[in-house]
Tab-separated table of C-alpha atoms in Angstrom:
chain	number	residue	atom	x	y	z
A	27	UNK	CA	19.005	-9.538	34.121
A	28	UNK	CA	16.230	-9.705	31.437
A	29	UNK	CA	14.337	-6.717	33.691
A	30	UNK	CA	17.527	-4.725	33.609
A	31	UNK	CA	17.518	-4.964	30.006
A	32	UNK	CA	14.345	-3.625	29.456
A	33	UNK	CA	14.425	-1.139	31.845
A	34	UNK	CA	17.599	-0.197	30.045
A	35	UNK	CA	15.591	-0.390	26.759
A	36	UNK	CA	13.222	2.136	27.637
A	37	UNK	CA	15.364	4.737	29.191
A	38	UNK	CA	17.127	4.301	25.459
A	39	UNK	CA	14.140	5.034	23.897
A	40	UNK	CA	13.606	7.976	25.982
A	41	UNK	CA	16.573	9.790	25.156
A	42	UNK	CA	16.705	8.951	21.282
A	43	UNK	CA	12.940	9.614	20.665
A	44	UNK	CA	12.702	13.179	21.739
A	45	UNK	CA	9.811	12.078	24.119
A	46	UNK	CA	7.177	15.133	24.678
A	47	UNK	CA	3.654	16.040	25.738
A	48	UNK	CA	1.580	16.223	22.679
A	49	UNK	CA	-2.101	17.328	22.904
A	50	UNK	CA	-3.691	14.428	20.854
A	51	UNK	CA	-2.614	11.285	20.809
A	52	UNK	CA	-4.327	8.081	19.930
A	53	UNK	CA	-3.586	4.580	18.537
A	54	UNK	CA	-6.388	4.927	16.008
A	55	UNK	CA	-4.413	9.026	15.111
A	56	UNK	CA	-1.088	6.723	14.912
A	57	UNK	CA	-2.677	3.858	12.237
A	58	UNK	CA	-4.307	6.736	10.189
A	59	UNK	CA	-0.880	7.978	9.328
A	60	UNK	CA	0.049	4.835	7.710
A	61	UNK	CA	-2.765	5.348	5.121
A	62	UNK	CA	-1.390	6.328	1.139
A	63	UNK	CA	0.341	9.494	1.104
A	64	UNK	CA	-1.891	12.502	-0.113
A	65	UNK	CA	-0.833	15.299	-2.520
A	66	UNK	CA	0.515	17.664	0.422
A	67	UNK	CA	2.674	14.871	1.973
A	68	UNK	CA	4.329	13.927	-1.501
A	69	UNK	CA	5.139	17.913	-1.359
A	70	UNK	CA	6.416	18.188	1.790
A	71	UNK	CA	8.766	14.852	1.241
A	72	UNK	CA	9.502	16.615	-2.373
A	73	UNK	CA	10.703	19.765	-0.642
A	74	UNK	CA	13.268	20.901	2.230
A	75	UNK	CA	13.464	24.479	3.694
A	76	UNK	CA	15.845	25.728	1.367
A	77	UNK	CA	15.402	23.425	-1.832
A	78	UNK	CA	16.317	24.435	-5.343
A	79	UNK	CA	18.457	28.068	-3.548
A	80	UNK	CA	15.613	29.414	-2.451
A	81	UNK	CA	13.984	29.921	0.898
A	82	UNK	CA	10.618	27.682	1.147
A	83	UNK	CA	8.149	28.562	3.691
A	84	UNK	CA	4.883	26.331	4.409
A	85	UNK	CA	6.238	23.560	2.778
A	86	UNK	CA	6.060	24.678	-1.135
A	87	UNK	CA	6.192	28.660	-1.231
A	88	UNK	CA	9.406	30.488	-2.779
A	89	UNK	CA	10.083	33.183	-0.539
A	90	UNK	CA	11.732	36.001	-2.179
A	91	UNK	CA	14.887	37.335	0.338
A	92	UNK	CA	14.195	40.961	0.920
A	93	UNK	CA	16.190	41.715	4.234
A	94	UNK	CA	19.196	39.358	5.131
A	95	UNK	CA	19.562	41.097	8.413
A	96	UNK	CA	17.735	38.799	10.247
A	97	UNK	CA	16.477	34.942	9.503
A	98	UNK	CA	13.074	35.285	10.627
A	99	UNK	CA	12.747	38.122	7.955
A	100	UNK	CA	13.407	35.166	5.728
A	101	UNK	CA	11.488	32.854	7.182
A	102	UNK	CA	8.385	34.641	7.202
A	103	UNK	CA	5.874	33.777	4.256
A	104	UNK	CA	4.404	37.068	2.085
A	105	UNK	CA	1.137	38.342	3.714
A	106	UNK	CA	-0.078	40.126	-0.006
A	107	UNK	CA	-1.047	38.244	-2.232
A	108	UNK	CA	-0.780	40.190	-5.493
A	109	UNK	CA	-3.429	38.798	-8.444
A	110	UNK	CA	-2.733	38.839	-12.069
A	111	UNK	CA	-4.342	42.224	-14.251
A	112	UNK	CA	-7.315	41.135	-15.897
A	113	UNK	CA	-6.627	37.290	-15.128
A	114	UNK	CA	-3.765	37.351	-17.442
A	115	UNK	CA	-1.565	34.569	-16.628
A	116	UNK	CA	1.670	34.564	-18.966
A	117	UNK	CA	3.940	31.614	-18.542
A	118	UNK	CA	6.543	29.481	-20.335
A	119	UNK	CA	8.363	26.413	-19.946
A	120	UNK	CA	11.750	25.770	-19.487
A	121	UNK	CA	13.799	24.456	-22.424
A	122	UNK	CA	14.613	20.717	-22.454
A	123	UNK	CA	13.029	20.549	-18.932
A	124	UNK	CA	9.460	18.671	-19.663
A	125	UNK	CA	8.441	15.658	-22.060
A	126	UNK	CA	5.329	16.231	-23.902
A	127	UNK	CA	3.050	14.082	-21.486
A	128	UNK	CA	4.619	16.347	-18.850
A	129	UNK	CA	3.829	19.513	-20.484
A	130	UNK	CA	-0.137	18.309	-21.624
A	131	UNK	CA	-0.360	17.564	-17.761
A	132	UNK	CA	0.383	21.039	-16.494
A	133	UNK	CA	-2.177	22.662	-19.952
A	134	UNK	CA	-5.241	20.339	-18.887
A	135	UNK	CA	-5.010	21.788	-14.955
A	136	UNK	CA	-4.715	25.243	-16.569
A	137	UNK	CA	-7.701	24.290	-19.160
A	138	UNK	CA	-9.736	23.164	-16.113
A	139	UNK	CA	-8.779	26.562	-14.069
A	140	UNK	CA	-9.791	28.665	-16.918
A	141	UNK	CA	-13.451	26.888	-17.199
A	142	UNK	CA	-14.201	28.202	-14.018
A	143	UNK	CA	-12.990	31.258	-13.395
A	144	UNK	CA	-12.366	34.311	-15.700
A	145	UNK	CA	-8.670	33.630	-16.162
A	146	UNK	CA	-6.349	33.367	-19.418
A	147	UNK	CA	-3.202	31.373	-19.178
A	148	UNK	CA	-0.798	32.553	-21.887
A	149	UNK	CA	2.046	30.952	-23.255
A	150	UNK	CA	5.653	33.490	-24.044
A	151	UNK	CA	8.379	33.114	-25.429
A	152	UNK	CA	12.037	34.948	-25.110
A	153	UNK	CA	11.838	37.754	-22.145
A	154	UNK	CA	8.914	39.666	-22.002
A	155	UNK	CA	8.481	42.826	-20.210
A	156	UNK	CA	5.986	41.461	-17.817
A	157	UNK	CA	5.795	39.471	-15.504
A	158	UNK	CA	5.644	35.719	-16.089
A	159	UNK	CA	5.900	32.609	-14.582
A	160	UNK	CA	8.725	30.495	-15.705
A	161	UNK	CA	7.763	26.550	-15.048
A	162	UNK	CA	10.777	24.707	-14.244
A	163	UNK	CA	11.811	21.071	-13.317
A	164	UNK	CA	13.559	22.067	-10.315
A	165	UNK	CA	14.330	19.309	-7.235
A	166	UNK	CA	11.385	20.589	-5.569
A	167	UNK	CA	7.394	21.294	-5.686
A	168	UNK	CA	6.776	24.693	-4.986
A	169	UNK	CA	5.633	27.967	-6.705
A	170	UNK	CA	5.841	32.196	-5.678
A	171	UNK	CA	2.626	33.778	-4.323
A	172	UNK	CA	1.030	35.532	-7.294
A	173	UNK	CA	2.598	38.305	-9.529
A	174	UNK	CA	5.909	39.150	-8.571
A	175	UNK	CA	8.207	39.329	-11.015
A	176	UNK	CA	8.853	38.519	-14.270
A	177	UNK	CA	10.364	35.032	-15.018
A	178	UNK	CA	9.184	34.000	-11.420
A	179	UNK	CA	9.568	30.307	-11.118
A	180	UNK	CA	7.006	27.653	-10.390
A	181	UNK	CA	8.857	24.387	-10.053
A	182	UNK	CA	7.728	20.984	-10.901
A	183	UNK	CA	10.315	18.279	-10.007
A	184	UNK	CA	10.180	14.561	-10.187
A	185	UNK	CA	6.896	13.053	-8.257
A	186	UNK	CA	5.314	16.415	-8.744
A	187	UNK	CA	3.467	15.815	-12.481
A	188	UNK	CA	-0.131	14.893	-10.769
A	189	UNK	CA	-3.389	17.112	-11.224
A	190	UNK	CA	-3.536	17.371	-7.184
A	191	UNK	CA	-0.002	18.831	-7.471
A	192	UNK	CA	-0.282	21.186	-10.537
A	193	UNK	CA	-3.279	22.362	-9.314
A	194	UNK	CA	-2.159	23.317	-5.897
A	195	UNK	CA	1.207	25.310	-7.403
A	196	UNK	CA	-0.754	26.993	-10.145
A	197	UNK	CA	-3.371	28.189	-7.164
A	198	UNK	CA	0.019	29.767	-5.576
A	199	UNK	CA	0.784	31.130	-8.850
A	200	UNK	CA	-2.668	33.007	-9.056
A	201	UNK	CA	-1.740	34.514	-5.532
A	202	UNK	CA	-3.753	32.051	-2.701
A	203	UNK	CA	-2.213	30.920	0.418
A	204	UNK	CA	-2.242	27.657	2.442
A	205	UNK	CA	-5.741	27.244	4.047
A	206	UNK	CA	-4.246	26.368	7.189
A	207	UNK	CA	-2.476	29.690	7.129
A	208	UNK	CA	-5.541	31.767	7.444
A	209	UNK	CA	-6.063	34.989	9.321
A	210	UNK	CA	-9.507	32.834	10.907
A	211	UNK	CA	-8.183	29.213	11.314
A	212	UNK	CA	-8.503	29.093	15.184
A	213	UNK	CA	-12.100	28.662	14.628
A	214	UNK	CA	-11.954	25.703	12.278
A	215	UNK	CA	-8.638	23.982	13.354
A	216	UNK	CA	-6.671	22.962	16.411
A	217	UNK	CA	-2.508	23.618	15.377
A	218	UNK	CA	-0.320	21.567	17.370
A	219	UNK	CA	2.470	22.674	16.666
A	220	UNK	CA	4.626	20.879	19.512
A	221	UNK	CA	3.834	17.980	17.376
A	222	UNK	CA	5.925	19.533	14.775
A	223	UNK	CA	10.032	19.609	14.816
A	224	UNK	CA	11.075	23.016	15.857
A	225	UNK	CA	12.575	24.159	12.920
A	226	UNK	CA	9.431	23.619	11.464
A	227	UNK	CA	6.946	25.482	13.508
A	228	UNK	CA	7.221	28.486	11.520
A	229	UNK	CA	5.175	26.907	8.651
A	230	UNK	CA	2.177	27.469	10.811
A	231	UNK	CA	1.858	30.910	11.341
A	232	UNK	CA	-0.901	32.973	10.146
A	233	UNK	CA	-1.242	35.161	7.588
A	234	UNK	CA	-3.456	38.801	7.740
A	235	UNK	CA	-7.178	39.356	7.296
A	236	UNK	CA	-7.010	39.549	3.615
A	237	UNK	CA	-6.902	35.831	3.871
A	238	UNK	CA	-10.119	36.075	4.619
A	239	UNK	CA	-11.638	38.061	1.662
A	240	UNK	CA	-12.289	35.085	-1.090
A	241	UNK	CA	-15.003	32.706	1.262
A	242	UNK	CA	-14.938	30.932	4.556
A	243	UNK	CA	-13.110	28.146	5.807
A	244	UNK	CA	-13.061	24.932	3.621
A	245	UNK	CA	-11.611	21.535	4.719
A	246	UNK	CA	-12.110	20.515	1.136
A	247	UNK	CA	-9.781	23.117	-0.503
A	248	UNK	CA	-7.230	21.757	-2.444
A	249	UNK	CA	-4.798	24.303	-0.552
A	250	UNK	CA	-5.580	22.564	2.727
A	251	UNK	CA	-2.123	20.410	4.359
A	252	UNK	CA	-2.964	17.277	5.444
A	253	UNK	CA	-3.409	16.259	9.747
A	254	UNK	CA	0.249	15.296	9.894
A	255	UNK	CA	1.949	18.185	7.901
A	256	UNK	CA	5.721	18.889	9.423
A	257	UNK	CA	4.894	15.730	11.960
A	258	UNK	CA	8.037	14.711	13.555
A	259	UNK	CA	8.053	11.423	15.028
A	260	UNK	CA	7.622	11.382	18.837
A	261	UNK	CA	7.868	7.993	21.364
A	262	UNK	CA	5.189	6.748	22.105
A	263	UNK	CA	5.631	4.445	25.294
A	264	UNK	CA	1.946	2.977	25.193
A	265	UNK	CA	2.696	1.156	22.056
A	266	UNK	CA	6.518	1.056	22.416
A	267	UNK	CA	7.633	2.492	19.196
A	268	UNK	CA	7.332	5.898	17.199
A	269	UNK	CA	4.755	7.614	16.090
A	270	UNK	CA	3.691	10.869	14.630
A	271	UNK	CA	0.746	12.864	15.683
A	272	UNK	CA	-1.282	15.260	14.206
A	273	UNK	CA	-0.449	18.794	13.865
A	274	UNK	CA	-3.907	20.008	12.511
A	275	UNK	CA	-6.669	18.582	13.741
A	276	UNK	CA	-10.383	20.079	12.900
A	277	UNK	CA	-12.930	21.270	14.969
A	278	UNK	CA	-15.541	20.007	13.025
A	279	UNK	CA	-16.850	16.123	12.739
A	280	UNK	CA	-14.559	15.553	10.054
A	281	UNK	CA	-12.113	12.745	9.770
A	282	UNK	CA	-8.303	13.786	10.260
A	283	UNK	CA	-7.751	11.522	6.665
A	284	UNK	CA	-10.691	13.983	4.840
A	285	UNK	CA	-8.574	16.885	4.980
A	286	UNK	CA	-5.623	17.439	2.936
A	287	UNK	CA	-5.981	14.791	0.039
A	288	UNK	CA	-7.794	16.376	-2.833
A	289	UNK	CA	-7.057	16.509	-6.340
A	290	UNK	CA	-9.234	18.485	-7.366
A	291	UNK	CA	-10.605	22.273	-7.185
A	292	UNK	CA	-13.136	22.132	-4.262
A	293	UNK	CA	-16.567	24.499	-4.562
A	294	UNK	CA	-14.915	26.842	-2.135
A	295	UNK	CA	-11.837	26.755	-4.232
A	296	UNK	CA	-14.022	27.572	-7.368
A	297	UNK	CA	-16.186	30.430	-5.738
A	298	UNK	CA	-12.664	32.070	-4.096
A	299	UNK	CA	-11.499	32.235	-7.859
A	300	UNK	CA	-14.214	33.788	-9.192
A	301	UNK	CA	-14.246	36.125	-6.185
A	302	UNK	CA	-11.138	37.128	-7.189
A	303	UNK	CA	-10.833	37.176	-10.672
A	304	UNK	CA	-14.578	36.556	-11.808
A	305	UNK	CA	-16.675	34.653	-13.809
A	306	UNK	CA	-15.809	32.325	-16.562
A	307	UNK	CA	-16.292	34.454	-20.322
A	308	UNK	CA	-17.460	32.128	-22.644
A	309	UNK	CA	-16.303	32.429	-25.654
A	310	UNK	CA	-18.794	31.928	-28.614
A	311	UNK	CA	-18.150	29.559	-31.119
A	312	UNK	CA	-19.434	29.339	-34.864
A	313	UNK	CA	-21.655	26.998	-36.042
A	314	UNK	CA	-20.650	25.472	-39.290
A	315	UNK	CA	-22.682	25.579	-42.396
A	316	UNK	CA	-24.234	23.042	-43.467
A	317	UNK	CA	-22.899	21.308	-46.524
A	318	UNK	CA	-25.823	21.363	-49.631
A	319	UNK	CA	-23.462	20.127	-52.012
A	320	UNK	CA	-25.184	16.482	-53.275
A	321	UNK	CA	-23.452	13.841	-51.247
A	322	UNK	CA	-21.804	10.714	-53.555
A	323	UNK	CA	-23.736	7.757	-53.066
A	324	UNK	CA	-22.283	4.987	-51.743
A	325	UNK	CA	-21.498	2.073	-54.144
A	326	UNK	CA	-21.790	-1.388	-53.145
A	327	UNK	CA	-19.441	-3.993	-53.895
A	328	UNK	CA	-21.376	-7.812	-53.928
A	329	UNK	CA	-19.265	-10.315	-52.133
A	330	UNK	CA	-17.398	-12.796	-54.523
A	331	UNK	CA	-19.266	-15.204	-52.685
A	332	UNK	CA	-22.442	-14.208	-52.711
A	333	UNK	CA	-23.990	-15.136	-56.458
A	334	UNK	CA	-26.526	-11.848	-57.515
A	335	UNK	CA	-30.057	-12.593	-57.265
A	336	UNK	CA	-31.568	-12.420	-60.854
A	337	UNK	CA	-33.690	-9.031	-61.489
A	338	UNK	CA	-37.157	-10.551	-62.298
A	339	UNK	CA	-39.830	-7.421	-63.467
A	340	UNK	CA	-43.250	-8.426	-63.385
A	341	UNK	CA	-45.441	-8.931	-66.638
A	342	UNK	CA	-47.326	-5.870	-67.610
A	343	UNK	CA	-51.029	-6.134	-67.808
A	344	UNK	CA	-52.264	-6.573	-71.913
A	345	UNK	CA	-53.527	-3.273	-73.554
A	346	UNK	CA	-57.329	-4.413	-74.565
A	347	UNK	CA	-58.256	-2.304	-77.801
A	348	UNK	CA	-61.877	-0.805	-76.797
A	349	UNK	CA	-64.366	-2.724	-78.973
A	350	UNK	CA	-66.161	-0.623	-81.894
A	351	UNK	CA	-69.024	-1.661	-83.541
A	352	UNK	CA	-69.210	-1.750	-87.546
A	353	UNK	CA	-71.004	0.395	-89.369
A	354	UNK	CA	-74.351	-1.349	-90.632
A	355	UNK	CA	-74.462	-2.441	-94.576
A	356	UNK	CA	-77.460	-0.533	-96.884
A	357	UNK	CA	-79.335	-2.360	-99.409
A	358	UNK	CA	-80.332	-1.204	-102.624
A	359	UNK	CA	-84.322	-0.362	-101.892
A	360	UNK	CA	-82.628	1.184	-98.685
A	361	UNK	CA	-80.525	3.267	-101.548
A	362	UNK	CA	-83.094	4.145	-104.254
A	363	UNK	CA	-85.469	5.103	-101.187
A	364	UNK	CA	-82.897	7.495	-100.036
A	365	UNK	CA	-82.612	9.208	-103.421
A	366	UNK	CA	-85.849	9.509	-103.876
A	367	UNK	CA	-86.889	10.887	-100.753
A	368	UNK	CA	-84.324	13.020	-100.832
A	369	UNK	CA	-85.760	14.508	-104.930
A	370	UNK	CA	-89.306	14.646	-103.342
A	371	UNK	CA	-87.849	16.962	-100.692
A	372	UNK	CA	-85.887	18.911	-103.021
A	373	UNK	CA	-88.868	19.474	-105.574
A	374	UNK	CA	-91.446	20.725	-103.145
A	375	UNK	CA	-89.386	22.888	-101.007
């Protein structure tokens, strides 16, 4: 009876777990899934396919509807990648839809952004005739490709205010694609996409050759998914429960956890910026003058405490008066010699 049972168990599991050949499959694959979630899961469990009234491709890209004819038309993610003229970036935020904190978060990713590259984000009010990018707190993390339109949305939801996050919508915004999504990836990346649900294996096609133009591959971009991106749980007999399995999976010795969890602008993300937009311009700042007005002195207050020592001035040395000698007394012979001499000298001369 007990044998029945789990024979009966396993068929079960069979039929509810969607049981398929995938391509890699490993326990040590299976426990590296269980590791923190990175920016690009957090967006993917952010976002659905159609989040917010628009169509998302790739997990976080607003696809504008052109041609309702057929739904691959909608389905498939822009190919040009328009940049902003002269790295103008105009933007605003929504009214009542950010706190303070909320709003200095997105301004220090765009601070950082404009350090290294030659790009100007500018904040507008009302409707401009331009185009812009209109930051909203929509359900979902995701942003348009570029410059499109004017009031274009980039949309920060809940669980989306993180650097990794801003960064990687704002990087949309300035018109770069999904690293995965490259015109080159089958040199640099295994995609599984039987690993992936079905309705989700659209997320990994590839985009043209201009995908190319802005540096090679780099694992380290901050637009690179994550191994299990769009991983739909599969059973896994071996270990008698579910498991997901990667869908990308690099050629290179790097570790499946490596790729996908950055925060930060990567060098390759840096040089592909300045590829496209340029260098950094430095704007030079004036030195201030320095002050030659005579500074107060500081006056000093004794402690109540603290009794003042008594001023003591040391005793001058004494003036000694130079001694003179007196003049030396005549006597009378002295006298009546004088005045004689002095006749007898008169007389003959």
């Amino acid at each position: 009876m007990f044998i029945k049972k789990q024979y009966f168990a396993v068929i079960f599991g069979f039929i509810i777990g969607n049981a398929s050949t995938v391509n890699v499959a490993s326990a040590e694959n299976a426990a590296e899934f269980k590791s923190p979630l990175d920016v690009n899961q957090s967006i993917l469990l952010q976002n659905n396919n159609m989040a917010d009234g628009f169509i998302i491709v790739e997990g976080d890209i607003i696809k504008r509807i052109q041609d309702d004819s057929s739904n691959r038309s909608k389905r498939s993610a822009p190919t040009y990648s328009p940049f902003w003229r002269n790295g103008k970036v105009y933007y605003q935020f929504a009214t009542w839809h950010f706190t303070q904190n909320e709003m200095a978060a997105v301004k220090r990713a765009m601070n950082y952004i404009e350090q290294v590259a030659h790009i100007e984000f500018i904040p507008v009010s009302g409707s401009p005739y331009t185009n812009y990018i209109s930051i909203q707190k929509l359900s979902s993390c995701s942003s348009e490709i570029g410059s499109v339109a004017r009031g274009q949305v980039l949309s920060l939801g809940n669980g989306c205010i993180d650097n990794g996050t801003i960064t990687h919508e704002l990087m949309h915004a300035l018109g770069f694609q999904h690293e995965h999504s490259r015109y080159d990836r089958d040199q640099y990346v295994d995609v599984y996409v039987e690993n992936a649900s079905y309705d989700e294996r659209f997320n990994f096609n590839k985009h043209g050759p201009e995908t190319m133009r802005y540096g090679s591959y780099d694992y380290n971009s901050v637009m690179h998914y994550d191994a299990y991106a769009f991983s739909e749980e599969k059973w896994d007999f071996s270990q008698f429960q579910k498991v997901r399995y990667p869908t990308i999976v690099p050629k290179a010795p790097v570790k499946l956890h490596q790729i996908g969890r950055k925060e930060y602008l990567s060098q390759g993300d840096v040089d592909a910026l300045r590829k496209a937009y340029g260098n950094p311009v430095y704007k030079p700042t004036i030195q201030p003058q320095p002050d030659v007005r005579p500074q107060p002195q500081p006056v000093v207050t004794p402690h109540p405490n603290i009794r003042p020592q008594p001023v003591v001035t040391p005793n001058p040395e004494p003036v000694r008066p130079h001694p003179i000698k007196p003049e030396p007394t005549k006597t009378i012979w002295q006298e009546i010699k004088g005045i004689f001499s002095g006749f007898l000298n008169k007389f003959f001369n």
